[in-house]
Amino acid sequence: MDDHVTRDKWDKAAEYFDLMNGLGPEKRWGPHKQNLFSKMKGNVLFLAMGTGLDIQFFPPDQHITGIDISPKMLEQAQLKAKAYPGTITLREMDVHEMDFADNSFDQVFTSCTFCSVPDPVNGLRAIHRVLKPGGELFMFEHTGSRYFPFNLMLNMMTFLTKNFGPQMNRNTDANVLAAGFQVTEIQLIYLDVVKMISAYKPA
Amino acid sequence: MDKRFYFIAGDFLSNLLIALFAGLACSALISTKWPMLLAMLVSMILGMLIAMIFSVAVFLRYFGAMEIMLPGMISGMLAAMVVGMMASMQNVSSITAMLIGCLIGAIVCVLCWTANSIITKKAA
């Protein structure tokens, strides 16, 4: 694994991640995430499992492979994964260097992931590779905005946050298309910043 | 817009308090000796920093992430800018600075709810 910078950044964040995000953001976004994750079926890959905060919103009896670049994050996810009424296999892995075979998964889910992947288009291309033809990509993400003054604020926030956390001004909608997916739906949750993106890999 | 009272109250409270503290800080820092343009620029930066710190350290944990940080930064920046410019022209009492901050925080909060409603409905 080469991306020590990203791994170290999230290893450091692991200690206080649940404290910061476990209450407000999860309570606020929980109903939307639950709705998105209810679409889980077949062989599912969950990208950037983090400390496993999203596991509470997974439908029961699924077989899910969860990956994350940070071993410290995955340590915290272990207990939540064990309590899940289904199967969750956790693996330490960088999205850019996934060792899964081509066309392995029926679905890939992400949750606030592509604000932090260093090379988002190549990360999405890696997802495209491991998805079966016709396989689905479901993303819950925050992105940049095209509306003033929100775009200005997000650019300024990114200047401060990129060294210890996420980038706030990514154009994830365009990145999904650039990686070769067909977008079926973009549902806005807050402004054009927090959104759910549904896409598929053309057969 | 989130219809749950907990989040409506949280959005409103966070904007009010961020703008209140941003205004208060600028009234304490800026005096009539400052040129107005410099006062405005310094106040805007200070307001955004105060908003960022309060959002991340206090409000994010309880009320959400982007829904708190984005309006909070706008509230903090505007409240600081208005109070800072006023303080460069005349003495602004702490009470006045806090009242102006609260008013701006409330207006920004409502405008952000409105913008959210328009943008999300347009896309639906």
Short mmCIF file of C-alpha atoms in Angstrom, two decimals, chain A residues 18-21 23-25 27-29 31 142-143 146-147 149-150 153-154 156-157 160-161 168 186 188-194, chain B residues 2 4 6-7 11 48-49 52 56-57 60-71 73-74 77 112 115-116 119-120 122-123:
data_model
loop_
_atom_site.label_atom_id
_atom_site.label_comp_id
_atom_site.label_asym_id
_atom_site.label_seq_id
_atom_site.Cartn_x
_atom_site.Cartn_y
_atom_site.Cartn_z
CA ASP A 18 -17.34 8.69 16.15
CA LEU A 19 -17.32 11.47 18.73
CA MET A 20 -17.53 14.10 15.96
CA ASN A 21 -19.84 12.33 13.53
CA LEU A 23 -24.61 11.88 16.68
CA GLY A 24 -25.60 14.94 14.60
CA PRO A 25 -24.59 14.01 11.04
CA LYS A 27 -29.07 11.37 12.93
CA ARG A 28 -29.62 13.99 10.23
CA TRP A 29 -28.58 11.83 7.27
CA PRO A 31 -33.15 8.29 7.08
CA HIS A 142 -21.13 15.68 -0.27
CA THR A 143 -19.69 17.63 -3.17
CA ARG A 146 -22.37 25.48 -8.45
CA TYR A 147 -24.29 28.18 -6.56
CA PRO A 149 -21.97 31.86 -2.15
CA PHE A 150 -21.92 28.17 -1.27
CA MET A 153 -17.44 28.86 1.11
CA LEU A 154 -16.72 25.26 0.09
CA MET A 156 -12.35 28.19 1.34
CA MET A 157 -13.23 25.31 3.64
CA LEU A 160 -8.38 24.46 5.53
CA THR A 161 -9.65 20.87 5.66
CA MET A 168 -15.36 19.93 0.24
CA ILE A 186 -29.13 12.31 -8.56
CA LEU A 188 -30.35 16.27 -3.67
CA ILE A 189 -30.51 16.15 0.13
CA TYR A 190 -29.10 19.57 1.09
CA LEU A 191 -28.64 22.31 -1.53
CA ASP A 192 -26.69 20.71 -4.40
CA VAL A 193 -24.03 19.71 -1.86
CA VAL A 194 -25.30 16.60 -0.04
CA ASP B 2 -35.22 19.05 7.45
CA ARG B 4 -37.57 17.74 12.42
CA TYR B 6 -34.47 19.30 16.68
CA PHE B 7 -32.65 20.25 13.47
CA ASP B 11 -29.79 25.33 12.53
CA MET B 48 -15.19 32.84 8.95
CA LEU B 49 -12.55 31.46 11.30
CA MET B 52 -15.37 27.26 11.31
CA VAL B 56 -16.57 21.92 13.96
CA ALA B 57 -15.90 22.05 17.70
CA LEU B 60 -21.36 19.70 14.06
CA ARG B 61 -21.47 16.98 16.68
CA TYR B 62 -25.10 17.68 17.56
CA PHE B 63 -26.79 19.06 14.46
CA GLY B 64 -25.03 17.87 11.28
CA ALA B 65 -22.14 18.76 9.04
CA MET B 66 -22.73 20.72 5.83
CA GLU B 67 -26.11 21.99 7.05
CA ILE B 68 -24.32 23.72 9.93
CA MET B 69 -20.97 24.67 8.41
CA LEU B 70 -22.17 26.36 5.20
CA PRO B 71 -24.80 28.73 6.67
CA MET B 73 -19.67 30.48 7.66
CA ILE B 74 -21.89 32.89 5.75
CA MET B 77 -18.57 36.35 7.71
CA CYS B 112 -30.25 29.21 3.42
CA ALA B 115 -32.16 28.42 -1.07
CA ASN B 116 -32.17 24.76 -0.06
CA ILE B 119 -32.50 24.13 -5.27
CA THR B 120 -33.73 20.72 -4.12
CA LYS B 122 -35.75 22.44 -8.89
CA ALA B 123 -33.73 19.24 -9.16
#
